[in-house]
Short mmCIF file of C-alpha atoms in Angstrom, two decimals:
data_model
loop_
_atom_site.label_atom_id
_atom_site.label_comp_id
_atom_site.label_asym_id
_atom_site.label_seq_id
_atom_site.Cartn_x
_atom_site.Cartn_y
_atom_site.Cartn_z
CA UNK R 1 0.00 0.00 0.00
CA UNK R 2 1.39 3.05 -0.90
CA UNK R 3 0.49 6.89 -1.86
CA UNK R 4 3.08 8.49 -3.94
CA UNK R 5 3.80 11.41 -6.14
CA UNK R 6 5.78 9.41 -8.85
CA UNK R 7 4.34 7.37 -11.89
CA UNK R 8 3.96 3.65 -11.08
CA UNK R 9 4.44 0.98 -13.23
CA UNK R 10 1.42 -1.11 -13.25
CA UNK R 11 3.04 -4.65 -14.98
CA UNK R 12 6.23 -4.41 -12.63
CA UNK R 13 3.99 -3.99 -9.23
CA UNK R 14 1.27 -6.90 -10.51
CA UNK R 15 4.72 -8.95 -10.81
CA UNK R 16 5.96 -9.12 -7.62
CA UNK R 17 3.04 -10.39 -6.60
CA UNK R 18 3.19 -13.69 -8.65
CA UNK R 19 7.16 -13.66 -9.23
CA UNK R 20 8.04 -17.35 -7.96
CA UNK R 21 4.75 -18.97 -7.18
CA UNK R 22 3.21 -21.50 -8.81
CA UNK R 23 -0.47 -21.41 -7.19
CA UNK R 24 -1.98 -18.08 -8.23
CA UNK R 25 -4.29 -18.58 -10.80
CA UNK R 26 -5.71 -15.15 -11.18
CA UNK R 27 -4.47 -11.32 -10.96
CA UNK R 28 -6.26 -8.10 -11.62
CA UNK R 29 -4.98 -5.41 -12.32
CA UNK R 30 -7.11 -2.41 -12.33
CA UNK R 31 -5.56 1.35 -13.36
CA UNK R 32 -7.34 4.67 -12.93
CA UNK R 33 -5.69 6.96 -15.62
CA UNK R 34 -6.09 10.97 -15.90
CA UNK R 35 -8.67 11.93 -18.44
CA UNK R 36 -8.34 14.97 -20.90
CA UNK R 37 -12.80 15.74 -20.52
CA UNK R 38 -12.49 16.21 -24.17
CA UNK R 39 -9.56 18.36 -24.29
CA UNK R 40 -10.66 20.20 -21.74
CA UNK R 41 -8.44 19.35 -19.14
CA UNK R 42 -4.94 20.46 -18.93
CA UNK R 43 -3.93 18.57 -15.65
CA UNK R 44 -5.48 16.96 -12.13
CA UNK R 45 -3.68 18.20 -8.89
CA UNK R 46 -4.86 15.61 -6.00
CA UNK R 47 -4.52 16.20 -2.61
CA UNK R 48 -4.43 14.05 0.12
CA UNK R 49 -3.89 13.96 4.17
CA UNK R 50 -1.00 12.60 4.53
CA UNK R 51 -1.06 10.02 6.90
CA UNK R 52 -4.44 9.32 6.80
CA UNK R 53 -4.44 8.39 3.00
CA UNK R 54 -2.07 5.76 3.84
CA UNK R 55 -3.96 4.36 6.86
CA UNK R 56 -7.35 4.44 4.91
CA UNK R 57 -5.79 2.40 1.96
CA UNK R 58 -4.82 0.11 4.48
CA UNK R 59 -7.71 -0.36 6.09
CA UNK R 60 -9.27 -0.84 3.49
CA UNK R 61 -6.80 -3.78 2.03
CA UNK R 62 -7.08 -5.79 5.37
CA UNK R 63 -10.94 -5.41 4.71
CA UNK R 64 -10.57 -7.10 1.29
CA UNK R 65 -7.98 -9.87 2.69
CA UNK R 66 -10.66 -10.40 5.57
CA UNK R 67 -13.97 -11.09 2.94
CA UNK R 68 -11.82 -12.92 -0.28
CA UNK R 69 -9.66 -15.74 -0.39
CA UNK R 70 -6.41 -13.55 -1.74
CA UNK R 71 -2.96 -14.41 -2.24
CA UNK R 72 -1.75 -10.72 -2.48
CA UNK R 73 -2.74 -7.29 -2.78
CA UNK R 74 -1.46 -3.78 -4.36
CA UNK R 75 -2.54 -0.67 -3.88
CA UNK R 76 -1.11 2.26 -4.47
CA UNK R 77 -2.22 6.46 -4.97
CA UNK R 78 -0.88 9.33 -6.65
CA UNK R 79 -1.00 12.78 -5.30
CA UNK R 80 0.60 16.02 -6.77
CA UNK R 81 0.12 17.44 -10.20
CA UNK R 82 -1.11 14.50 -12.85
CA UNK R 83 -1.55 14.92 -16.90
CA UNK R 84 -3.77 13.56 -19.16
CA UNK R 85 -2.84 9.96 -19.82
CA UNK R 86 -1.07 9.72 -16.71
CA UNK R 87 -2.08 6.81 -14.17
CA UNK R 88 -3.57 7.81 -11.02
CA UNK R 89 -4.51 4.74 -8.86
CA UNK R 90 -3.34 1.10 -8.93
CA UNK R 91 -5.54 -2.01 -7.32
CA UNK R 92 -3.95 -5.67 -8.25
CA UNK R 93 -5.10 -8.52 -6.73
CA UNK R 94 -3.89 -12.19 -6.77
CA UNK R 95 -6.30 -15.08 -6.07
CA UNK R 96 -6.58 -18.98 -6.91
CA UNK R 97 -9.33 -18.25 -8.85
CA UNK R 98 -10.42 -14.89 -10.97
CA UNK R 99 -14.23 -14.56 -9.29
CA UNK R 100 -12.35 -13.15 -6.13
CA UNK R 101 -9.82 -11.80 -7.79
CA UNK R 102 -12.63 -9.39 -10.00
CA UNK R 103 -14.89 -9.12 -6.79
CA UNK R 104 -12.18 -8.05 -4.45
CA UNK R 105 -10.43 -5.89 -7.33
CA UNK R 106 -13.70 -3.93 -7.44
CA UNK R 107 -14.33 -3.68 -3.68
CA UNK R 108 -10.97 -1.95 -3.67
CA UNK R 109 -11.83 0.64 -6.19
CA UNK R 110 -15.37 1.32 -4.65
CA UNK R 111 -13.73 1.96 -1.44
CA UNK R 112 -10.95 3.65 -2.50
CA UNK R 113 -13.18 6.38 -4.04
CA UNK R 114 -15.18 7.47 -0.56
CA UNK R 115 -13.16 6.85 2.01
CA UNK R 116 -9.26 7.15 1.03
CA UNK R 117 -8.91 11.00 1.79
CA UNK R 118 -8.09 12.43 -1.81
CA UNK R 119 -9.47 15.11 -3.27
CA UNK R 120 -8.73 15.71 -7.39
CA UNK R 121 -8.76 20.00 -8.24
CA UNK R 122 -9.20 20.29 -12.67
CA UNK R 123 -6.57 22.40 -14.40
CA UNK R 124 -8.10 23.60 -17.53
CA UNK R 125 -6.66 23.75 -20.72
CA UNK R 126 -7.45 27.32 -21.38
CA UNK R 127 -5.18 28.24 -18.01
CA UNK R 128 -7.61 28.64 -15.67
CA UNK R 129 -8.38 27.15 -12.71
CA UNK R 130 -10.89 24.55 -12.67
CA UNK R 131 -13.09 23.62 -9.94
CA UNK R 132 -12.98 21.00 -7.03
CA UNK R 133 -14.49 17.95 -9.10
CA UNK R 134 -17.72 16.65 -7.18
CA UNK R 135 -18.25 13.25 -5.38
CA UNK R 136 -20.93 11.22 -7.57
CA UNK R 137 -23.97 10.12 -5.93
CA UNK R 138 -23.16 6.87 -7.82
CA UNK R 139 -19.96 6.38 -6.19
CA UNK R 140 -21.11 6.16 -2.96
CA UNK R 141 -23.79 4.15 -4.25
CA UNK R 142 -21.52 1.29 -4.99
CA UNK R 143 -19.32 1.72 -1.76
CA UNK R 144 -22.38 1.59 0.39
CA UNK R 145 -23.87 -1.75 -2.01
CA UNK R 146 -21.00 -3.62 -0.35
CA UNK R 147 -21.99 -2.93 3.35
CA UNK R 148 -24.95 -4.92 2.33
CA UNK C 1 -6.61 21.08 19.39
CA UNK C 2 -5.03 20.68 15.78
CA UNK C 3 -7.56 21.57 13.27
CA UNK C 4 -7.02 20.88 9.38
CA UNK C 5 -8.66 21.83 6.71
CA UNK C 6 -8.47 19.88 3.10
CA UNK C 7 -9.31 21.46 -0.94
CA UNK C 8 -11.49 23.85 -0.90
CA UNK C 9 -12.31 24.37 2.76
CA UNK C 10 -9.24 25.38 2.89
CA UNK C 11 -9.21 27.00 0.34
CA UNK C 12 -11.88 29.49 1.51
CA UNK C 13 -10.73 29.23 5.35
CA UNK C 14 -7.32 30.62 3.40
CA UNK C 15 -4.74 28.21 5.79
CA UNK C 16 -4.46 24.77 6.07
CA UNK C 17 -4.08 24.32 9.57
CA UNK C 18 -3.96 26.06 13.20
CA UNK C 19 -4.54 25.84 16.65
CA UNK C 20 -8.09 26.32 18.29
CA UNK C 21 -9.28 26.32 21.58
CA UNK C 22 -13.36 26.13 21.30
CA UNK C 23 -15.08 26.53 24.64
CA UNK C 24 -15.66 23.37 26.62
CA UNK C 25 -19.61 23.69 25.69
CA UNK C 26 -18.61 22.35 22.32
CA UNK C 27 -18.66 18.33 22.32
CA UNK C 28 -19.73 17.13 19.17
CA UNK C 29 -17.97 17.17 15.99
CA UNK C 30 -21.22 18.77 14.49
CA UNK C 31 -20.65 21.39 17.29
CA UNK C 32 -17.28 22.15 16.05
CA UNK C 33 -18.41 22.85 12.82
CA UNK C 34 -21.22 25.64 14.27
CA UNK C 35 -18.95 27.12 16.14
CA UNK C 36 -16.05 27.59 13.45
CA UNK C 37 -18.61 28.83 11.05
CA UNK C 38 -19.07 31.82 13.06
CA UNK C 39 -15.51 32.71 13.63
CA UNK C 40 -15.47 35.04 10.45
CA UNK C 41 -16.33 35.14 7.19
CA UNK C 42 -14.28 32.74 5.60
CA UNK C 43 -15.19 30.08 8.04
CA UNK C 44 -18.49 31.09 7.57
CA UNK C 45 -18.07 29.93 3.65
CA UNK C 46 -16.02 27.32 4.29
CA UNK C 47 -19.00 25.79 6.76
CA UNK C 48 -21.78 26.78 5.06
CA UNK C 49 -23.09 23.27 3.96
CA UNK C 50 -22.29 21.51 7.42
CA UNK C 51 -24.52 18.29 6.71
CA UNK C 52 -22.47 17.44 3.63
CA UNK C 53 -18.97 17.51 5.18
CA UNK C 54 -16.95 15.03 6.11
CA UNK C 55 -14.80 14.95 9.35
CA UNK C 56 -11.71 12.94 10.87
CA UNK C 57 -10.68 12.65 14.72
CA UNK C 58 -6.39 11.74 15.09
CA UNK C 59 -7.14 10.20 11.21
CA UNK C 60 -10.30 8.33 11.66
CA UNK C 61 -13.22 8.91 9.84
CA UNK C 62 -16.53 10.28 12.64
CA UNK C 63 -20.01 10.87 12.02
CA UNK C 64 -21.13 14.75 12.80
CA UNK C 65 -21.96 13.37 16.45
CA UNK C 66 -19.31 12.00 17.38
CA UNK C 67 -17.69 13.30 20.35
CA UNK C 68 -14.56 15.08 20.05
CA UNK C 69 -13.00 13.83 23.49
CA UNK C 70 -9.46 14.28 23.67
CA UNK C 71 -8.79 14.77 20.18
CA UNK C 72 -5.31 15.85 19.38
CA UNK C 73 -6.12 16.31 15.58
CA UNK C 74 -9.06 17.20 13.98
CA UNK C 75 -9.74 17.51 10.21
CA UNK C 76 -12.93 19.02 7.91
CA UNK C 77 -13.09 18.16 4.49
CA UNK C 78 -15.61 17.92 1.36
CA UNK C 79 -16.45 14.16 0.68
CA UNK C 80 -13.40 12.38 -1.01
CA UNK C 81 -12.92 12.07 -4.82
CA UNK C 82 -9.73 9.78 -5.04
CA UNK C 83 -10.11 6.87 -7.54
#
């Protein structure tokens, strides 16, 4: 688990979780990359509470490991200044089989989204500042589907 | 107490963290948040939705009544958009 400013390379970290075992049958690897909104968007600038971030991620990987059978987990966070293209979030997961794999891959990302303390600010393209992008209803939504 | 403030509260409060001392009438977090709304204007913006703000005692997540105890570190933020 880990929150970073610097790019992350998503093949590399999914690989150290499978390097020299044979009984892993199934990793997912999930990326959240930077959108451009069309062109619109010159850059993302997250911020986070340090400390925090890294205990919420956490938390939130020993909740996964405690529902799903899983043989490994990564997670990791940008924060700083992030272009278009760029990755922003990582979530791999390493199971015998892929249904826990997906389901726990996905439980990550849900939580990760409305509880890890990040908040993403737009840069537009045009130089101005951008606003404060808004939580979706929807997000919470699937977080709160899993408390079910 | 330690307060913090994340994006655009602080933004509007203009610092990202400082000292306060609210008066020992105050227990709740939802307390907290009426009283530093009405320590100036830009805490007055920076509280003005209350219900739809999020809050974290020594880096816990807390419900607006939760009490505040003997917090050392207390932060208000808008609800996260990581991801």
């Amino acid at each position: 688990m880990r929150v970073q400013k610097e790019v992350f390379d998503a093949a590399a970290e999914a690989a150290v979780l499978t390097d020299g075992r044979s009984d892993i049958g199934a990793v997912v690897t999930f990326t959240g990359l930077c959108r451009d909104e069309g062109g619109a968007l010159a850059a993302l600038e997250i911020e986070h509470y340090p400390g925090m971030a890294e205990d919420e991620i956490t938390r939130v990987a020993c909740e996964a490991a405690a529902r799903w059978p899983l043989e490994g987990i990564v997670a990791i966070h940008r924060y700083g200044l992030i272009k278009p293209g760029e990755p922003i979030v990582l979530v791999v997961t390493a199971s015998t089989h892929r249904t826990e794999a997906f389901a726990a891959a996905t439980f990550l990302m849900d939580y990760l989204k409305t509880e890890a303390p990040f908040w993403k600010k737009q840069h537009l393209a045009d130089q101005t500042s951008g606003d404060w992008v808004e939580a979706k209803a929807q997000d919470f939504a699937a977080a709160d589907k899993w408390r079910a | 107490m330690r307060a913090l403030y994340f994006a655009w509260v602080r933004e509007r409060i203009g610092k990202a963290e400082e000292e306060i001392a609210p008066p020992e009438t105050i227990k709740t977090v939802g307390e907290l948040m009426g009283w530093l709304h009405g320590q100036g204007e830009n805490y007055a913006a920076a509280f003005a939705h209350i219900k739809s703000m999020r809050a974290a005692i020594d880096r816990t997540h807390v419900k607006h009544d939760a009490l505040i105890g003997n917090a050392r570190e207390i932060a208000f933020f808008p609800p996260m958009t990581g991801g």
